[in-house]
Short mmCIF file of C-alpha atoms in Angstrom, two decimals:
data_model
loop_
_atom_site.label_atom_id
_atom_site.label_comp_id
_atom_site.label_asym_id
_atom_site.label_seq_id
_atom_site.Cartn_x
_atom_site.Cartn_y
_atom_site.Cartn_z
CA UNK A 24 111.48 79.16 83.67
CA UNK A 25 111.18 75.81 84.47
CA UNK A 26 110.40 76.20 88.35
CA UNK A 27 107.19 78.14 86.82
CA UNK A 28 106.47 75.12 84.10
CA UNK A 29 106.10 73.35 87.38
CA UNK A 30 104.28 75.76 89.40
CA UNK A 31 101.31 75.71 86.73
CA UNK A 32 101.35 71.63 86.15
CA UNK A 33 101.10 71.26 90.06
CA UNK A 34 97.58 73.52 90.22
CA UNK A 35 96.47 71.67 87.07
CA UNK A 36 97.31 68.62 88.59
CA UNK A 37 94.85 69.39 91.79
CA UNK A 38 92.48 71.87 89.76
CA UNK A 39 90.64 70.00 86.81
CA UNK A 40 88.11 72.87 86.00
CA UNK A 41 87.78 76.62 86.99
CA UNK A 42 87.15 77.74 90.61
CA UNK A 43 88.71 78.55 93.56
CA UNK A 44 89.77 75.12 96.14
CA UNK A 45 90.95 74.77 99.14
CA UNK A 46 93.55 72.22 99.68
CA UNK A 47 94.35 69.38 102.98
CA UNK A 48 97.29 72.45 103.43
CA UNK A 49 96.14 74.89 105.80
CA UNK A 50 95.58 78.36 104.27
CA UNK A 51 96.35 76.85 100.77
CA UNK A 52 94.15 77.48 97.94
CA UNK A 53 94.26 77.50 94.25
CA UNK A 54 92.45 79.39 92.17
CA UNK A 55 92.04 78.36 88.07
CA UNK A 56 89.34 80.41 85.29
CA UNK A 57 90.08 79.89 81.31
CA UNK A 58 88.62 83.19 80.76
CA UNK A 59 89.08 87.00 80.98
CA UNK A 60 86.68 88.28 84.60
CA UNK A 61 84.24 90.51 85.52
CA UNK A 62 85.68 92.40 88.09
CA UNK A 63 85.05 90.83 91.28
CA UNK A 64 84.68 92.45 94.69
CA UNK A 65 86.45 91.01 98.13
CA UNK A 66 88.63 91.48 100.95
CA UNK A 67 91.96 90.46 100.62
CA UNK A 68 93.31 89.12 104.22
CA UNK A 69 97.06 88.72 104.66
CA UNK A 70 98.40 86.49 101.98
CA UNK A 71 100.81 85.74 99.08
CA UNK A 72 99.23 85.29 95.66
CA UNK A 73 101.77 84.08 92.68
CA UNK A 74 100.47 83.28 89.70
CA UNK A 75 101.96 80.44 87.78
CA UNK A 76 100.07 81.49 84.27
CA UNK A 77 97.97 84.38 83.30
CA UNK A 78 97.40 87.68 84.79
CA UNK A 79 95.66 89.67 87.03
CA UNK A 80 94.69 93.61 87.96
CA UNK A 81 93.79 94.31 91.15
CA UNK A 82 92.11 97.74 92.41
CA UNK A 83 92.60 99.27 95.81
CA UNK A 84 91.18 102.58 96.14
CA UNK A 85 91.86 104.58 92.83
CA UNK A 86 95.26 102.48 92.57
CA UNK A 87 96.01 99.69 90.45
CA UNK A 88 98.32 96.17 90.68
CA UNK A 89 98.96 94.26 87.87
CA UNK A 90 100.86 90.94 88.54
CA UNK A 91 101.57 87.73 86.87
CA UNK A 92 104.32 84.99 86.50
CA UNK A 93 107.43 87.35 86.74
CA UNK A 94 106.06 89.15 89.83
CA UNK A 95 104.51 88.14 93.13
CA UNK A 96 101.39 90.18 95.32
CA UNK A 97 101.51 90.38 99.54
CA UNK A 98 98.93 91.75 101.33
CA UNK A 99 99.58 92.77 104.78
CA UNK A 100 95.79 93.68 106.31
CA UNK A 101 92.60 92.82 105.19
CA UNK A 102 91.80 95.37 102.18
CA UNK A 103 88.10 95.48 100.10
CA UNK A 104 89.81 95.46 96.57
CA UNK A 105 88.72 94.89 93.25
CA UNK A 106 89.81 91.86 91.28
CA UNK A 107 89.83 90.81 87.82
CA UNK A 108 91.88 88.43 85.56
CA UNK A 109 93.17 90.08 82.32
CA UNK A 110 94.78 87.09 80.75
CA UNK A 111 93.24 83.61 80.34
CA UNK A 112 92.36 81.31 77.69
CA UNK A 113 91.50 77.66 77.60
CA UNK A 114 94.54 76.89 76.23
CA UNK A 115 96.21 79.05 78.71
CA UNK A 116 94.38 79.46 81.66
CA UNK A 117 95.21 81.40 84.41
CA UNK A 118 96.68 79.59 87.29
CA UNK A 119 97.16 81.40 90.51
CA UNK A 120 98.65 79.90 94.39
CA UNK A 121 96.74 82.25 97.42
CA UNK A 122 98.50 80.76 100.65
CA UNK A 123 97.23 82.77 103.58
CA UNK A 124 99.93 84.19 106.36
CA UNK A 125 100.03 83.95 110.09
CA UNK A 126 100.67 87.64 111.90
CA UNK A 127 102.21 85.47 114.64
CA UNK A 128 104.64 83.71 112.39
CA UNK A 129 105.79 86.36 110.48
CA UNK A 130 106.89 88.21 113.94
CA UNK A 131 108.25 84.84 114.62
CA UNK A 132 110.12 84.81 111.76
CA UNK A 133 111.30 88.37 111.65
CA UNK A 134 112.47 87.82 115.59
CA UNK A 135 114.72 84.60 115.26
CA UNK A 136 116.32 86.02 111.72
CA UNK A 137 117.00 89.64 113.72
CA UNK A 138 115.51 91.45 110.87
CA UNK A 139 115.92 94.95 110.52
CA UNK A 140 113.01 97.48 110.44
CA UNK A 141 113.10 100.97 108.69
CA UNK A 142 111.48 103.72 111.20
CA UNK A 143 109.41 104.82 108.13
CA UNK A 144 105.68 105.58 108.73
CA UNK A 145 103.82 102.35 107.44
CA UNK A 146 103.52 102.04 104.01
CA UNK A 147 100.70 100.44 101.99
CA UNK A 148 99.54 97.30 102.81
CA UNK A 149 99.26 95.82 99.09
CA UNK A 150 102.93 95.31 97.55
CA UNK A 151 104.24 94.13 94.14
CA UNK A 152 107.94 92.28 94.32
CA UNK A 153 109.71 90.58 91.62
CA UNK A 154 109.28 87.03 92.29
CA UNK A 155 112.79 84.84 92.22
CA UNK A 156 113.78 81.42 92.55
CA UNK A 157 114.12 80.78 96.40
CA UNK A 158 110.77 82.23 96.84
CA UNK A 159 109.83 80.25 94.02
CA UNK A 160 111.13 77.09 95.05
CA UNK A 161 109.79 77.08 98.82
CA UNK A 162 106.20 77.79 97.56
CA UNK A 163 106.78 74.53 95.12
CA UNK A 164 107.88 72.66 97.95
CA UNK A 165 104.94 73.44 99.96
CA UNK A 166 102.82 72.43 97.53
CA UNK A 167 104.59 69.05 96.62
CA UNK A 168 103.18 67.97 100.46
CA UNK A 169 99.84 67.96 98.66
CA UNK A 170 101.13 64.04 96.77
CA UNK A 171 102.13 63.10 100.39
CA UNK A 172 99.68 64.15 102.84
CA UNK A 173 101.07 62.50 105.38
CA UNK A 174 103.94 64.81 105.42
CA UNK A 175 101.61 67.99 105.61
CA UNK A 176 101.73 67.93 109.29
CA UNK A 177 105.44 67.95 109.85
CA UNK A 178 106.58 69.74 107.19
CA UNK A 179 104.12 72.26 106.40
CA UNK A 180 104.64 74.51 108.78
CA UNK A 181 108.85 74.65 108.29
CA UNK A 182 107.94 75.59 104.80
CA UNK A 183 105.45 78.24 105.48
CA UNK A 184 108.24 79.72 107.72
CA UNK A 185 110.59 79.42 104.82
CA UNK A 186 108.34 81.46 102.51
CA UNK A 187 107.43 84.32 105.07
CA UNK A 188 111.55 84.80 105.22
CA UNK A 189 112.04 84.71 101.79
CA UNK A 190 109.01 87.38 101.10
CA UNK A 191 110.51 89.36 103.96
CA UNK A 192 114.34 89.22 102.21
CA UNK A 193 112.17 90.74 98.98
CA UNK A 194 109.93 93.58 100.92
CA UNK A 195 111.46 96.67 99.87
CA UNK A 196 108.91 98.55 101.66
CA UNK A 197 109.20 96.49 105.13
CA UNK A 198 105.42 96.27 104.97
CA UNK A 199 105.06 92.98 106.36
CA UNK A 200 107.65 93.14 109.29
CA UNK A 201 105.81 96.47 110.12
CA UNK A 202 102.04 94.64 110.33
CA UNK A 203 103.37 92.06 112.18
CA UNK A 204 105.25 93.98 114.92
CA UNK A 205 103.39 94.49 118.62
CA UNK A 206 103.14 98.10 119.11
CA UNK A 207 103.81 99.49 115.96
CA UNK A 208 101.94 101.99 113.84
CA UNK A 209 101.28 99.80 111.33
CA UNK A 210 100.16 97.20 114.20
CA UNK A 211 97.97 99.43 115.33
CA UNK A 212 96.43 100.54 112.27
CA UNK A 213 95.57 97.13 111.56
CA UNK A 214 94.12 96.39 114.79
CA UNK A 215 91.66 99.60 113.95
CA UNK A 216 90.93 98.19 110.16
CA UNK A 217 89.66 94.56 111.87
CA UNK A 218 87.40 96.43 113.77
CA UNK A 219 86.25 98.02 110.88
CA UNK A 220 86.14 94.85 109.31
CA UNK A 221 83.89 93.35 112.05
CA UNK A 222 81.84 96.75 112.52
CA UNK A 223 81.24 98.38 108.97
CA UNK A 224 77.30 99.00 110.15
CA UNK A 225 77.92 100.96 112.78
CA UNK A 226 77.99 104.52 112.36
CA UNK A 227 81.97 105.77 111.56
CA UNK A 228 83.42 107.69 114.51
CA UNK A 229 87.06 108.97 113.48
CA UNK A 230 88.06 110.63 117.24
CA UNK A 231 87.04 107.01 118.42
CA UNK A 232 89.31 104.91 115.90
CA UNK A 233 91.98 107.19 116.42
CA UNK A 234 91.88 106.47 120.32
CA UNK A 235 91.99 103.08 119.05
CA UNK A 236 94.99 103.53 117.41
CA UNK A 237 96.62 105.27 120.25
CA UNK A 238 97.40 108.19 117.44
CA UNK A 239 95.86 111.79 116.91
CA UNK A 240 93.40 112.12 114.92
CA UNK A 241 94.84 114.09 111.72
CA UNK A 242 98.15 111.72 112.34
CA UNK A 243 95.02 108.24 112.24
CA UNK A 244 93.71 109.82 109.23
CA UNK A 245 97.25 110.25 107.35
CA UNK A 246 98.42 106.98 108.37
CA UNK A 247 95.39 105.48 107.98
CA UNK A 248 94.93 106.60 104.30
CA UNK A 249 98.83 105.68 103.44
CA UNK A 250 97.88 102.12 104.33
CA UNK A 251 94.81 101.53 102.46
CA UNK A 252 94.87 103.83 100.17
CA UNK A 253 91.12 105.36 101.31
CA UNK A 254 90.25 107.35 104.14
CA UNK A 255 88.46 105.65 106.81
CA UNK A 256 84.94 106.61 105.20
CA UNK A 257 85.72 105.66 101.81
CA UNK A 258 87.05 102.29 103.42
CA UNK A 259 84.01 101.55 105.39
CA UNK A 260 81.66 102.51 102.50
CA UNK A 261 83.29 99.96 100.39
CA UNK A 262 82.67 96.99 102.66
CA UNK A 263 79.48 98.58 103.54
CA UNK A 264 78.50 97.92 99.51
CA UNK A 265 80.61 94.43 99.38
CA UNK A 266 77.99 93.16 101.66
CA UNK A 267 75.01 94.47 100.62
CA UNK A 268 75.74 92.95 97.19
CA UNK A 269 76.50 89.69 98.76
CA UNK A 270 73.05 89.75 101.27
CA UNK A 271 71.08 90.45 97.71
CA UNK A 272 72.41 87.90 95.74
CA UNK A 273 72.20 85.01 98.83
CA UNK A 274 69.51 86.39 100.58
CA UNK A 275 67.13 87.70 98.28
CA UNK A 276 66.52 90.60 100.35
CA UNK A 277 65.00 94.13 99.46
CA UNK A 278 67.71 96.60 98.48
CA UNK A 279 66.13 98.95 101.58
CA UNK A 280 66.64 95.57 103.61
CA UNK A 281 70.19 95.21 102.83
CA UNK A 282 70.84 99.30 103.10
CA UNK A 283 69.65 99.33 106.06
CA UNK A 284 71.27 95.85 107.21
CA UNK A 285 74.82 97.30 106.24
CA UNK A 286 74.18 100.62 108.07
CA UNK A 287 72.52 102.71 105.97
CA UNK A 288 69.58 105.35 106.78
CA UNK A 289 68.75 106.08 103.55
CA UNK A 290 67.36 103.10 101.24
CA UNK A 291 68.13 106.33 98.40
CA UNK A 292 71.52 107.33 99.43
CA UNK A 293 72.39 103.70 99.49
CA UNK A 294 70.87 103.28 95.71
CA UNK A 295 72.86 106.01 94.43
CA UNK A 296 76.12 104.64 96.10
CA UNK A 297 75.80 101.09 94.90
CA UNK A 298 75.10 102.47 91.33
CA UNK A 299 78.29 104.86 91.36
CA UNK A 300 80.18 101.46 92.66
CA UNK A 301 78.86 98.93 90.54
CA UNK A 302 77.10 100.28 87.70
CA UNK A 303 73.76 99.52 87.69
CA UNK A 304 70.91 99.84 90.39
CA UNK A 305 70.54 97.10 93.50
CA UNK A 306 68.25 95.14 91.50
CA UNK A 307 69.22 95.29 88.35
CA UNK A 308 72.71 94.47 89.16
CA UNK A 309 71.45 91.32 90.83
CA UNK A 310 69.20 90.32 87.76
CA UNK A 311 72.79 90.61 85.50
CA UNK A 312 74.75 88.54 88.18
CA UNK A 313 71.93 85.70 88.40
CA UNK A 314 71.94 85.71 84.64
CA UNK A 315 75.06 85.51 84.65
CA UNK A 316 74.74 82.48 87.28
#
């Protein structure tokens, strides 16, 4: 496909050796490696990834994703997944676009076009679509700004629009519209998975998120879990172990430092749970990754 020829010689163009960058386009990043990952842990935040060359697996929960150049990922909330590129070489690296998306302009979007919206219960906020050539073309038109920045403010935006509807034409499951809409359930259980996201330490009070959520508790707990594929606990202890991981690589803290710093009581319980997640114990786990370094 030539579109996707052109898709991978734009990132090579602005991407001379492996990393992640950040581009003079607003919630534009590309992301280049030449070989096959460790898995790596993060939070997803609402975004498009398509990747030009290569492939990737992605873990959420106990499910798995597997994308590349025919197919396209959208998240619709911020979700702790696991990431790792399955197909890379230097000949052939992988080559991926992550453009971040605006809650506001998606509603935008899905107002002015009068999109319609199934009554379903929200579905899960990580979807797979078959990428095609309108989508295809927008996102290469967004990033042809980056060879005249002084376009980028005028036209940037339009084509950011142009994506979101063209995503939104390909969302079989309506996940996106449903995120972005005021009131909804979906709404709703996003608002209650930023606060999460903000307060992982604290100690996890269901009746309390559920208030949040305006929903029942057994009805937050189902809706909840369809979403994220965890239940709130399995959610928060994910994050909880993201950033304990990150505060003992950075910080050179203590593992009962960083237990205790994520929310933990119990410098053992918090051993045993970062072991089951990761592999190995705090500090050897930390030794590998410096090595590794």
């Amino acid at each position: 496909m030539e579109q996707m020829k052109e898709l991978a010689e734009l990132i090579e163009r602005n991407v001379a050796v492996d990393g992640t960058y950040d581009t003079s386009i607003t919630g534009l990043r590309f992301v280049r490696t030449t070989q096959i990952s460790e898995p790596v842990y993060s939070v997803y935040e609402p975004s498009l990834c398509v990747v030009a060359q290569g492939s990737k697996l992605v873990m959420l929960g106990e499910e798995s994703y597997q994308y590349d150049s025919a197919s396209y990922l959208t998240a619709s909330v911020h979700l702790p997944i696991t990431g790792q590129v399955i197909k890379a070489s230097p000949e052939s690296p992988y080559l991926c676009v992550h453009l971040q998306l605006d809650m506001n302009q998606i509603f935008e979007v899905v107002q002015i076009s009068s999109q319609e919206i199934s009554n379903d219960s929200p579905r899960r906020g990580l979807v797979i679509n078959q990428i095609n050539d309108s989508l295809l073309e927008a996102v290469l038109r967004l990033i042809r700004l980056l060879e005249t920045p002084q376009d980028i403010p005028i036209l940037a935006d339009g084509i950011k629009r142009e994506i979101i509807y063209r995503i939104l034409q390909n969302d079989r499951n309506d996940s996106l519209k449903h995120f972005s809409l005021v009131g909804s359930q979906a709404q709703r259980i996003a608002k209650v998975i930023g606060v999460l996201n903000r307060e992982f330490a604290q100690p996890l009070k269901v009746n309390e998120l559920a208030k949040e959520a305006r929903m029942s508790s057994s009805s937050f707990y189902h809706h909840f879990k369809e979403v994220t594929g965890m239940s709130p606990i399995q959610f928060q202890k994910q994050l909880r172990l993201q950033e304990a991981r990150r505060l003992l690589l950075t910080e050179n803290l203590e593992a009962a430092e960083a237990a205790f710093q994520v929310g933990y009581e119990s410098p053992s319980h918090f051993s045993r749970e970062y072991s089951r997640k990761f592999g190995l114990s705090p500090m050897k786990d930390i030794r590998r990754l410096r090595e590794r370094l």
